Coordinates of N, CA and C in Angstrom, one line a residue:
X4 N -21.3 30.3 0.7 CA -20.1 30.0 1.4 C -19.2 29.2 0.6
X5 N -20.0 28.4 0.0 CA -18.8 27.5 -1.0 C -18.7 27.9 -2.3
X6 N -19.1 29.3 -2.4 CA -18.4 30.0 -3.7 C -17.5 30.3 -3.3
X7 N -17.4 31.6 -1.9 CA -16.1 32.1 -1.7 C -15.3 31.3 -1.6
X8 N -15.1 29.7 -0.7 CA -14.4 28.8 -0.8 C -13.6 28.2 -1.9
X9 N -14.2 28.7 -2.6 CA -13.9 28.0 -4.4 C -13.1 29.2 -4.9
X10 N -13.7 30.2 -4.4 CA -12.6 31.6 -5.1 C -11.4 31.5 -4.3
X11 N -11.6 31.3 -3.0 CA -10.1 31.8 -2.4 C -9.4 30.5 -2.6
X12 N -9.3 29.5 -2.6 CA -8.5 28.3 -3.5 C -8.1 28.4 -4.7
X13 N -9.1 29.1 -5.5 CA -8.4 29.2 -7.5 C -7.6 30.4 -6.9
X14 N -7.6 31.7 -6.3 CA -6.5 32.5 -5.7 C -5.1 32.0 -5.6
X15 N -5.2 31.2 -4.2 CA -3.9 30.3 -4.2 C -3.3 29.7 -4.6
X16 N -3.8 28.8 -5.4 CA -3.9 27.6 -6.5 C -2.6 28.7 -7.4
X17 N -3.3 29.9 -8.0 CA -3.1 31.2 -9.3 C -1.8 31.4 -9.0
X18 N -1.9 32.0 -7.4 CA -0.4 32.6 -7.0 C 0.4 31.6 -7.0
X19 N 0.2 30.2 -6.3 CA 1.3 29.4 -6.0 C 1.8 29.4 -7.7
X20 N 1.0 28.7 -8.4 CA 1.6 28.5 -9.7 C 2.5 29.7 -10.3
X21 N 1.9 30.8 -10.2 CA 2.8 32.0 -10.6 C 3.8 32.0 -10.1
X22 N 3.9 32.2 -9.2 CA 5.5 31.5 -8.2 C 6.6 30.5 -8.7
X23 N 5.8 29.5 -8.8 CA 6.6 28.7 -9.2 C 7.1 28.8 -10.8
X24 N 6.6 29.5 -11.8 CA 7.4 30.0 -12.9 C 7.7 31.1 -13.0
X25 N 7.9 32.2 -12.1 CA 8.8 33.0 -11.3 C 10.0 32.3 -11.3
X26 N 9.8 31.6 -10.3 CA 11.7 31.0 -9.7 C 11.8 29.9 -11.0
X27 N 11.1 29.6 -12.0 CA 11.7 29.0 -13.0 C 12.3 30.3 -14.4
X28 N 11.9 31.3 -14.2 CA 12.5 32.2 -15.0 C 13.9 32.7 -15.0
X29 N 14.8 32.2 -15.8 CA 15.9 33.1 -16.3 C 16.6 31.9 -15.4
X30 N 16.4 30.8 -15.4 CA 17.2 29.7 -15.0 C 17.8 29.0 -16.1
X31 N 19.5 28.9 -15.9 CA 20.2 27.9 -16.8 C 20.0 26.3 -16.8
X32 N 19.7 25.7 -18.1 CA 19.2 24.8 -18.6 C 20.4 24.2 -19.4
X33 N 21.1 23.4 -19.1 CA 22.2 22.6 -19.5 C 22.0 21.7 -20.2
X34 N 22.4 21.5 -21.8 CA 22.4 20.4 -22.5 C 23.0 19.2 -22.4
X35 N 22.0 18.2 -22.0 CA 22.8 16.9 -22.0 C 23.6 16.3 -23.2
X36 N 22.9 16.6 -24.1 CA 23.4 15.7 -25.0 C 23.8 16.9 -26.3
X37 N 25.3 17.1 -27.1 CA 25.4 17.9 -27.8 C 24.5 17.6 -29.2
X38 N 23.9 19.0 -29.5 CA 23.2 19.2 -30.0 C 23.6 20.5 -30.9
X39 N 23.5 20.1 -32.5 CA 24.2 21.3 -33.3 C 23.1 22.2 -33.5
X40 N 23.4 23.9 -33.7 CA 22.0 24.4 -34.2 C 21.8 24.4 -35.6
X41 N 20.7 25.0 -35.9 CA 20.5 24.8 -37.5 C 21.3 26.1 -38.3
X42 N 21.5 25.7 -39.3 CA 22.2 26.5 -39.8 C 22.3 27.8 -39.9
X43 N 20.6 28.4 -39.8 CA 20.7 29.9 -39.7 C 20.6 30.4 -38.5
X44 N 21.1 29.8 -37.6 CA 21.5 30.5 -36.3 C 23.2 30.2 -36.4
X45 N 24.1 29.1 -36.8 CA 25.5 28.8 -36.9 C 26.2 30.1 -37.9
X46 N 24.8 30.9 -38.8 CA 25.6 32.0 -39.9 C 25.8 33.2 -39.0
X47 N 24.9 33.1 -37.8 CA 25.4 33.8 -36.6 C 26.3 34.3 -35.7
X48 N 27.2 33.2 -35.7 CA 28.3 33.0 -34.5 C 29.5 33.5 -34.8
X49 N 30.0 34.3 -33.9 CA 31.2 35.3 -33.6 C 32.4 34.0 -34.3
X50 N 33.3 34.2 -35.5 CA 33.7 32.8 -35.5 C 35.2 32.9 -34.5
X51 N 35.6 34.6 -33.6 CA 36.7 34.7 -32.8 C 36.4 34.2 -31.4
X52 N 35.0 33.8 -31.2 CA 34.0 33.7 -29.7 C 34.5 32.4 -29.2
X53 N 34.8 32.3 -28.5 CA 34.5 30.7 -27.7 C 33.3 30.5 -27.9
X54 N 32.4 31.3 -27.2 CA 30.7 30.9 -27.1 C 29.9 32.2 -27.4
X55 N 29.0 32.0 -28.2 CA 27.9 33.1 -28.6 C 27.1 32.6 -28.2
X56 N 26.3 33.8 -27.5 CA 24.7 33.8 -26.8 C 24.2 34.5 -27.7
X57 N 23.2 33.9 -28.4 CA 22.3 33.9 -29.2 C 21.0 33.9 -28.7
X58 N 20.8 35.3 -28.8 CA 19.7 36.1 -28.3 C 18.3 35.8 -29.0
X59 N 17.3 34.8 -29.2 CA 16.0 35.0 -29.6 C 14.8 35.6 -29.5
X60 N 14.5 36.7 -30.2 CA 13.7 37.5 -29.5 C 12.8 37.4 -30.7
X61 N 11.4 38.7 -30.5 CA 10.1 38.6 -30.9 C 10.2 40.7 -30.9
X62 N 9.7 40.7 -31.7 CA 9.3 42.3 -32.0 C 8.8 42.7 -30.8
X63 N 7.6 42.5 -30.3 CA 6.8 42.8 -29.3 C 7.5 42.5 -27.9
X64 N 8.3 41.6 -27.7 CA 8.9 41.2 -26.5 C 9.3 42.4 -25.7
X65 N 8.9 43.0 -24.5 CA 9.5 43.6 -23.6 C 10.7 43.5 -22.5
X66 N 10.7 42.2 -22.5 CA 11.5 41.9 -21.1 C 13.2 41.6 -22.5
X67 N 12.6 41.1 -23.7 CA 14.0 41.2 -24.7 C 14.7 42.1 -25.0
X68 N 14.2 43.5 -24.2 CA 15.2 44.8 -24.2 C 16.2 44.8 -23.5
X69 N 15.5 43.8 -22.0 CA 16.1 44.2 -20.2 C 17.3 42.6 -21.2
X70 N 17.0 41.3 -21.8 CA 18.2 40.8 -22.2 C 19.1 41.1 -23.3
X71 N 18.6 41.8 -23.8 CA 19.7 42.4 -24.8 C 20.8 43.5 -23.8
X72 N 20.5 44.2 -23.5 CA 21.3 44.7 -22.7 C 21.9 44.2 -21.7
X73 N 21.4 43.2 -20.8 CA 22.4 42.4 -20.1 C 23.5 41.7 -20.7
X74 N 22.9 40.8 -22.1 CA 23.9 40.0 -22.6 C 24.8 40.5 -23.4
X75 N 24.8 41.6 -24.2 CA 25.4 43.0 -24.5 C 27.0 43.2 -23.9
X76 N 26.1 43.8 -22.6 CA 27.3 43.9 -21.3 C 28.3 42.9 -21.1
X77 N 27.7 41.1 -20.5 CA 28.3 40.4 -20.1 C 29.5 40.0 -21.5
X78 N 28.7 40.3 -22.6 CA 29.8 39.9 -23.9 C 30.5 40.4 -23.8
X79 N 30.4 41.8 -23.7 CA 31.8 43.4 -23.8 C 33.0 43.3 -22.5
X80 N 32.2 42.7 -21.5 CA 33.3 42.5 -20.2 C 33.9 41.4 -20.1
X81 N 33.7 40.1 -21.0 CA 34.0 38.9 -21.1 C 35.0 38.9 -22.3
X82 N 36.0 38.0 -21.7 CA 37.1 37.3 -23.1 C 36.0 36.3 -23.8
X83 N 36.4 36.1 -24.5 CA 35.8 34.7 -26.0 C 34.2 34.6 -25.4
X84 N 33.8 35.9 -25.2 CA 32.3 36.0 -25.3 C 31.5 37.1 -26.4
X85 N 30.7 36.6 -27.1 CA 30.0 37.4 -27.9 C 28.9 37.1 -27.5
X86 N 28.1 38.7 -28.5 CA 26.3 38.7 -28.6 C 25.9 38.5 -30.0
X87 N 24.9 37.9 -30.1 CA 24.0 38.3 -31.5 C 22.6 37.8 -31.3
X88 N 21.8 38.8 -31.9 CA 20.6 38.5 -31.6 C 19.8 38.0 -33.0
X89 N 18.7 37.1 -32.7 CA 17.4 36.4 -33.5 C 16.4 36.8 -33.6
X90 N 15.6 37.7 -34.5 CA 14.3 38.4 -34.3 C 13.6 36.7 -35.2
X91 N 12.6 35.9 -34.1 CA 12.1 34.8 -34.3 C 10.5 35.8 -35.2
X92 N 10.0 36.8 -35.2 CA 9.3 37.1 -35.2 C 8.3 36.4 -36.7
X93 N 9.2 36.6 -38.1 CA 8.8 35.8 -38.9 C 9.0 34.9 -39.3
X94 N 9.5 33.9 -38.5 CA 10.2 32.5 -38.5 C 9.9 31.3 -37.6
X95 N 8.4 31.6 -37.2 CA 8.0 30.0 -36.9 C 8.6 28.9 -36.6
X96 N 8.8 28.3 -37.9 CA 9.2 27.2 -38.5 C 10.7 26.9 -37.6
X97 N 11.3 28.1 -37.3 CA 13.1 28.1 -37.0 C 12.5 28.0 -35.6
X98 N 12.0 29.0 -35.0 CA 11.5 28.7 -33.3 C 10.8 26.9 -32.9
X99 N 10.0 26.5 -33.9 CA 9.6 25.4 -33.7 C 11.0 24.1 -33.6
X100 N 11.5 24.6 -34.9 CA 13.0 23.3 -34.6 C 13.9 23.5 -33.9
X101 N 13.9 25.0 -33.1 CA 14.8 25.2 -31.7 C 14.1 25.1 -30.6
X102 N 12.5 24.9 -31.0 CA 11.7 24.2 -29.5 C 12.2 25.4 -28.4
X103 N 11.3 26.8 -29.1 CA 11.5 27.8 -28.1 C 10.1 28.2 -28.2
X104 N 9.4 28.3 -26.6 CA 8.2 28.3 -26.4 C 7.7 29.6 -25.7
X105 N 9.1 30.7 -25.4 CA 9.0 31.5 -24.9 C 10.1 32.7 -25.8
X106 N 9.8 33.6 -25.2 CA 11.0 34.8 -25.8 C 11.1 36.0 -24.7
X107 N 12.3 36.0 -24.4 CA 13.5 36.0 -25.0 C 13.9 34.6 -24.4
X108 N 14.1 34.0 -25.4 CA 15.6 32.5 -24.9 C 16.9 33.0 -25.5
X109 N 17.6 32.5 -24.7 CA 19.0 32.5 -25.3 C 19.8 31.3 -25.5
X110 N 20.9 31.1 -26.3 CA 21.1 30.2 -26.3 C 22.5 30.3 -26.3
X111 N 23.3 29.4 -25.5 CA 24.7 29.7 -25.6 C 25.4 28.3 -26.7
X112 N 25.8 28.9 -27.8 CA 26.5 28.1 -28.5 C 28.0 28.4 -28.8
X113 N 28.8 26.9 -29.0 CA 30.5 27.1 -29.3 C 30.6 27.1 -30.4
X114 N 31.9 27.4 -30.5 CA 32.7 28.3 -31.7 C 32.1 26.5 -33.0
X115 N 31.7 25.5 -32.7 CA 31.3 24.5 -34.0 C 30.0 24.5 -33.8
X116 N 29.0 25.2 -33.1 CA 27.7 25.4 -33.8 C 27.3 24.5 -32.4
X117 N 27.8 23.8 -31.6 CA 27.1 22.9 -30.4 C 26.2 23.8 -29.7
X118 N 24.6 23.8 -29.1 CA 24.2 24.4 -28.0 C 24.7 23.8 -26.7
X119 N 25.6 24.9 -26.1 CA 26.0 23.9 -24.6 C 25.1 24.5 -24.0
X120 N 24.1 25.3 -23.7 CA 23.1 26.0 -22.9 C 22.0 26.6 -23.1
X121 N 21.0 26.8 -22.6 CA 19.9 27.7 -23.3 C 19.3 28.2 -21.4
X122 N 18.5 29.6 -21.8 CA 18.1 30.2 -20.6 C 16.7 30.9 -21.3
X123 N 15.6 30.0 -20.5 CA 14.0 30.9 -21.0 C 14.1 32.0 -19.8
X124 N 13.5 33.1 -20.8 CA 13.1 34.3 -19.8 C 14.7 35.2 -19.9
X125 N 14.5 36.5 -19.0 CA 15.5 37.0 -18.8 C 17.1 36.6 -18.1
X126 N 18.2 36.3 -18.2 CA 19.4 35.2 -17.6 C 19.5 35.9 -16.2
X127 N 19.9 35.2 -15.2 CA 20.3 35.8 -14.1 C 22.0 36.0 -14.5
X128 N 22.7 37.3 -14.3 CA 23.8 37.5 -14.7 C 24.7 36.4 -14.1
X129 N 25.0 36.4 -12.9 CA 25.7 35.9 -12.1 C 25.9 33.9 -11.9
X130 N 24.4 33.5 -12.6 CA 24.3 32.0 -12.5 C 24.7 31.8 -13.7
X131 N 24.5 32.9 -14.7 CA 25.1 32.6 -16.6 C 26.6 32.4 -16.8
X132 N 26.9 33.4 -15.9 CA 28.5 33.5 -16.0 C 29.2 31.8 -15.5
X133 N 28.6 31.2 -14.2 CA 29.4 30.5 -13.4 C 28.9 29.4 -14.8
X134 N 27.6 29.3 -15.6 CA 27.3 27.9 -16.4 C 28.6 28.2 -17.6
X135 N 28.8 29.0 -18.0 CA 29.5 29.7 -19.0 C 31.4 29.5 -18.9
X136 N 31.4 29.5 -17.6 CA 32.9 30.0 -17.0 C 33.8 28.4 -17.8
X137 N 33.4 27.1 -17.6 CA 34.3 26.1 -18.2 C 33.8 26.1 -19.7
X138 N 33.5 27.0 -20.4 CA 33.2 26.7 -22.1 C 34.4 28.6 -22.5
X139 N 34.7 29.1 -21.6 CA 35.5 30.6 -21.6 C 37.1 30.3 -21.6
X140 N 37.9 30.5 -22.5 CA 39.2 31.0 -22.2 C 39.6 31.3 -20.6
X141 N 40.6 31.0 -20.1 CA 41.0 31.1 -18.8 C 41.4 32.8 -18.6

């Protein structure tokens, strides 16, 4: 009896936690304090963009198809918004000094290299836009 007890607790225990990095996925993450990126992500940046989302991905990543294509889209329907993407895949050392622990992250940076934002996981379109809207041409 106090096995099953023990199994149906690590269960709930499993799901609640899954849950809770569910509703943490594809949430905008606002930088407090400006912060430049390193240089081989700045040789990146649209230099016509207000802000480039700088796509970091991984060869293998699946869910970095479903954000390339979102972020793709929201650049092409947006003024002073661009895309470009980061295959982190042999580059360690660059994911470790951008303290990216997942993939796909994105990162939204201005036209001087500042990260104003970063989003782990896939972005929710609609909450990217409204974090995005005061760094955009009117």
């Amino acid at each position: 009896m106090v096995g099953l007890l023990v199994a149906v607790g690590t269960l709930l225990l499993a799901t609640a936690i899954g849950f809770a990095l569910r509703a943490r996925d594809g949430r905008v993450k606002e930088k407090a304090v400006d912060q430049a990126v390193p240089e081989e992500v700045r040789a990146l940046l649209d230099p016509d963009a207000a802000v480039t989302l700088v796509q970091l991905s991984t060869t293998f990543c699946a869910p970095c198809r479903q954000a390339r294509v979102l972020l793709a889209d929201l650049a092409g329907r947006t003024g002073g918004l661009a895309h470009t993407d980061l295959d982190l895949t042999s580059q360690p050392r660059l994911a470790e000094r951008l303290s990216v622990l997942r993939t796909p992250t994105t990162l939204a940076v201005d036209s001087r290299g500042v990260e104003l934002l970063r989003v782990s996981g896939v972005p929710k379109r609609a909450e990217l836009l409204a974090a995005l809207a005061p760094h955009l041409p009117a």
